[in-house]
XYZ file of C-alpha atoms in Angstrom:
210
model
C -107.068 -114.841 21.937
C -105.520 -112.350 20.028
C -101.365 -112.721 19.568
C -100.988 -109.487 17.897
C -102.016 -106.388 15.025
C -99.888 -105.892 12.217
C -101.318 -102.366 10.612
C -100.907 -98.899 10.221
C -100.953 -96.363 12.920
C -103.783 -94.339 12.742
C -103.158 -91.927 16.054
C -101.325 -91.640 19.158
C -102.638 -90.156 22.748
C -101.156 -91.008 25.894
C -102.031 -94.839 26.356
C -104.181 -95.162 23.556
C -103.503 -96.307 20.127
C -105.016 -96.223 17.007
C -103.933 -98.696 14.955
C -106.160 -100.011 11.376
C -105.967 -103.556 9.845
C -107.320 -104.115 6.848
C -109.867 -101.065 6.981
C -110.501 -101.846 11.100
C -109.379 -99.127 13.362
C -108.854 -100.514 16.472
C -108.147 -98.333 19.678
C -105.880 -100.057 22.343
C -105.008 -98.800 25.874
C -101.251 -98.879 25.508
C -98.331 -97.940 28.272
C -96.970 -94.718 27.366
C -93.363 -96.679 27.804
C -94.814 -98.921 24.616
C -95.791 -95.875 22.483
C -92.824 -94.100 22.518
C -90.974 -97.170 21.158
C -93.699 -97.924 18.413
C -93.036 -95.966 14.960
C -95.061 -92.095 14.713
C -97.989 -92.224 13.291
C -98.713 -93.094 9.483
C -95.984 -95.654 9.693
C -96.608 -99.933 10.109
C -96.567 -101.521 13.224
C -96.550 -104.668 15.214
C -98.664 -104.826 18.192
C -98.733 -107.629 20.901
C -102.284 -107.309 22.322
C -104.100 -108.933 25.411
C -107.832 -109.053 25.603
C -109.898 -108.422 28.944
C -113.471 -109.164 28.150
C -116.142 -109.225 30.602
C -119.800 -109.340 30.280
C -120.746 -105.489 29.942
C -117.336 -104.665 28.277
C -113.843 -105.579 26.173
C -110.836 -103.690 25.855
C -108.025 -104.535 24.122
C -103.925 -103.412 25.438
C -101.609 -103.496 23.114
C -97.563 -103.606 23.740
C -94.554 -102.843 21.869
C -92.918 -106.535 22.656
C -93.882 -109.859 24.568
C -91.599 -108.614 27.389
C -93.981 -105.911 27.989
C -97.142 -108.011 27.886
C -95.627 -110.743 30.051
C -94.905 -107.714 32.767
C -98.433 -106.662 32.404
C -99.519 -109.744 32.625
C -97.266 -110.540 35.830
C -98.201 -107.437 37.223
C -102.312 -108.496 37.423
C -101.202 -111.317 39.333
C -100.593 -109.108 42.147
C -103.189 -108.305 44.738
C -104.966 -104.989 43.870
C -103.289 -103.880 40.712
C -106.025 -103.988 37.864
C -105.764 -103.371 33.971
C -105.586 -99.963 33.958
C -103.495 -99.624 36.832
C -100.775 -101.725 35.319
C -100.877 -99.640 32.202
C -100.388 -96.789 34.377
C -97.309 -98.060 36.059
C -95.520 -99.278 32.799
C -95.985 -96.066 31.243
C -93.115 -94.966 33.560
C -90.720 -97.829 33.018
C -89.733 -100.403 30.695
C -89.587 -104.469 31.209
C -86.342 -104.500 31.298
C -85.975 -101.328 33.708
C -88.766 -103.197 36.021
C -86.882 -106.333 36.340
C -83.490 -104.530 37.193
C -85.522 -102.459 40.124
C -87.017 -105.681 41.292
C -83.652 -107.252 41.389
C -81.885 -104.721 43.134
C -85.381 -104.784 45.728
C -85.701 -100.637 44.852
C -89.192 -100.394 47.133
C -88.434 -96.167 47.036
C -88.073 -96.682 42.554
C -91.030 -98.559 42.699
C -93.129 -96.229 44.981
C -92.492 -93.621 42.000
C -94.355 -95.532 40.046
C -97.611 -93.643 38.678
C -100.367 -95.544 41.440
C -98.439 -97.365 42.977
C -97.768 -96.345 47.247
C -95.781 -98.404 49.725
C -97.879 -101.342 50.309
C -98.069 -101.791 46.533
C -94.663 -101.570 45.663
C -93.891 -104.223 48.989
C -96.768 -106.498 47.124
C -95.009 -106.471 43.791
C -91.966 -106.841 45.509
C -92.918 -110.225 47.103
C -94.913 -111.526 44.498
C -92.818 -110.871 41.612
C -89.040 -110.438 42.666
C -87.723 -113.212 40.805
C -90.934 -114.984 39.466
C -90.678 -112.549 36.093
C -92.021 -115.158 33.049
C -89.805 -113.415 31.171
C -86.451 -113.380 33.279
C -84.924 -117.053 33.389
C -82.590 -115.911 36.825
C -82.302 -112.802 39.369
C -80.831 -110.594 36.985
C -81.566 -111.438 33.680
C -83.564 -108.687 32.125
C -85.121 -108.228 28.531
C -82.233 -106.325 27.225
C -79.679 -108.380 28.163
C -81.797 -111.714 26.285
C -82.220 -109.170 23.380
C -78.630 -108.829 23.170
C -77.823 -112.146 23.520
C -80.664 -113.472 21.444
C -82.317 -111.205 18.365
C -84.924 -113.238 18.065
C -86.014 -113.263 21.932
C -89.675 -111.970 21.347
C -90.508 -115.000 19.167
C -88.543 -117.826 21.525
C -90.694 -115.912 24.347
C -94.206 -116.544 21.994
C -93.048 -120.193 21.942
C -92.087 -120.688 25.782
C -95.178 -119.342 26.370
C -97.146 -122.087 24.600
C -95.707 -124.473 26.832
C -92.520 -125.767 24.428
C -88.992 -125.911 26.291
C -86.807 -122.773 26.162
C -83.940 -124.360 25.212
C -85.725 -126.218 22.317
C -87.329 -122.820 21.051
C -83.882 -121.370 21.655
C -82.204 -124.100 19.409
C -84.734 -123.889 16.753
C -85.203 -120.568 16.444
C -81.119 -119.536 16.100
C -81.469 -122.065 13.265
C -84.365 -121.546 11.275
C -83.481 -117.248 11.476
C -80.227 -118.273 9.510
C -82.322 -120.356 7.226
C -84.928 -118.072 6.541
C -82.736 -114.946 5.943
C -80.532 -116.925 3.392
C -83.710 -118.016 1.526
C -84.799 -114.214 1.629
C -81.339 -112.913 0.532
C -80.857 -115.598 -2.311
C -84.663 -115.139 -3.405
C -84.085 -111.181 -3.439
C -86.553 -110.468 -0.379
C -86.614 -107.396 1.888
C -84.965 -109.348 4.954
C -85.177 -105.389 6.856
C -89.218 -106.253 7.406
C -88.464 -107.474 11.085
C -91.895 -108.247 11.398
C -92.658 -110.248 8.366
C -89.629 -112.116 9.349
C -90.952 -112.745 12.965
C -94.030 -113.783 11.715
C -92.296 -116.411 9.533
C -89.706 -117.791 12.487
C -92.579 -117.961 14.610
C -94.991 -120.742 11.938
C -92.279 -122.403 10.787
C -90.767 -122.909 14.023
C -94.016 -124.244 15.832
C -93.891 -126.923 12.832
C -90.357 -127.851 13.620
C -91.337 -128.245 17.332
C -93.844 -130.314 16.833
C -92.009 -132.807 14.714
């Protein structure tokens, strides 16, 4: 399974990306929500990615944070909503803006959605209104944990492997601190989010497993 692409954007069209890795181009089906928050074209990029592979075919999405692919994710646990379809329908809102509707039970917000008619939006409603893997309680959305906590999309990789949120919480506040004083003192770029994610993320699967 796939985690993520680290490369440079190659080309943009609505929900696709082009994105190449070490001279590999690879095209993803991404939400049109997720491209607009990726950097334009030329520019390096992070890209979470989930893999559908089936005997005649594989396609690869690609999101602009783990909130996003969680909600994609959730969203294909729901009766009749496919791939593609769930693409479709995050292209016109964000995680965070998905969570707040479902919290507030906006059936007519959700019914806007691009595919999505009544008896879809009451399906999502029931299945997911408070179930979000990424929402801890009714209300909690992805912004408010990304305000709270910087580091949210790697605690959210970690939670996801099964390791206790408050442990990934608790190691994760600790070893940011750590590893952006090593940076700073060492004379490293500490603005490389990315590279920096990447680090939090190793070192703190090897201090969860101690």
């Amino acid at each position: 399974m796939f985690n993520s692409l680290t490369g440079i954007i190659t080309g943009k069209l609505p929900q696709t990306l082009y994105l190449e890795t070490n001279g590999i181009e690879w095209e993803l089906l991404v939400p049109d929500s997720s491209l607009d928050r990726l950097p334009p074209v030329g520019n390096q990029a992070k890209v979470y990615t989930w893999l559908l592979h089936r005997e005649d075919s594989m396609k690869l999405f690609g999101f602009a944070s783990l909130e996003e692919r969680s909600l994609f994710i959730d969203l294909l646990k729901v009766d009749g909503v496919g791939a593609k379809g769930a693409v479709k329908m995050l292209s016109g809102i964000s995680a965070a803006e998905f969570a707040a509707v479902l919290d507030e039970g906006n059936l007519a917000k959700l019914e806007k959605l691009p595919g999505v008619g009544k008896k879809t939006a009451q399906k999502m409603m029931l299945a997911l209104k408070g179930k979000l893997t990424f929402s801890e309680t009714s209300g909690f959305t992805a912004r408010k944990a990304e305000k709270e906590n910087p580091w949210i999309d790697v605690v959210t990789a970690l939670t996801d492997m099964g390791y206790d949120r408050r442990q990934c919480e608790e190691a994760v506040e600790k070893l940011a601190a750590l590893i952006i004083a090593e940076h700073e003192k060492s004379g490293k770029d500490t603005s490389n989010r990315a590279a920096v994610e990447d680090e939090l993320f190793r070192r703190a699967i090897v201090e969860l497993a101690k």
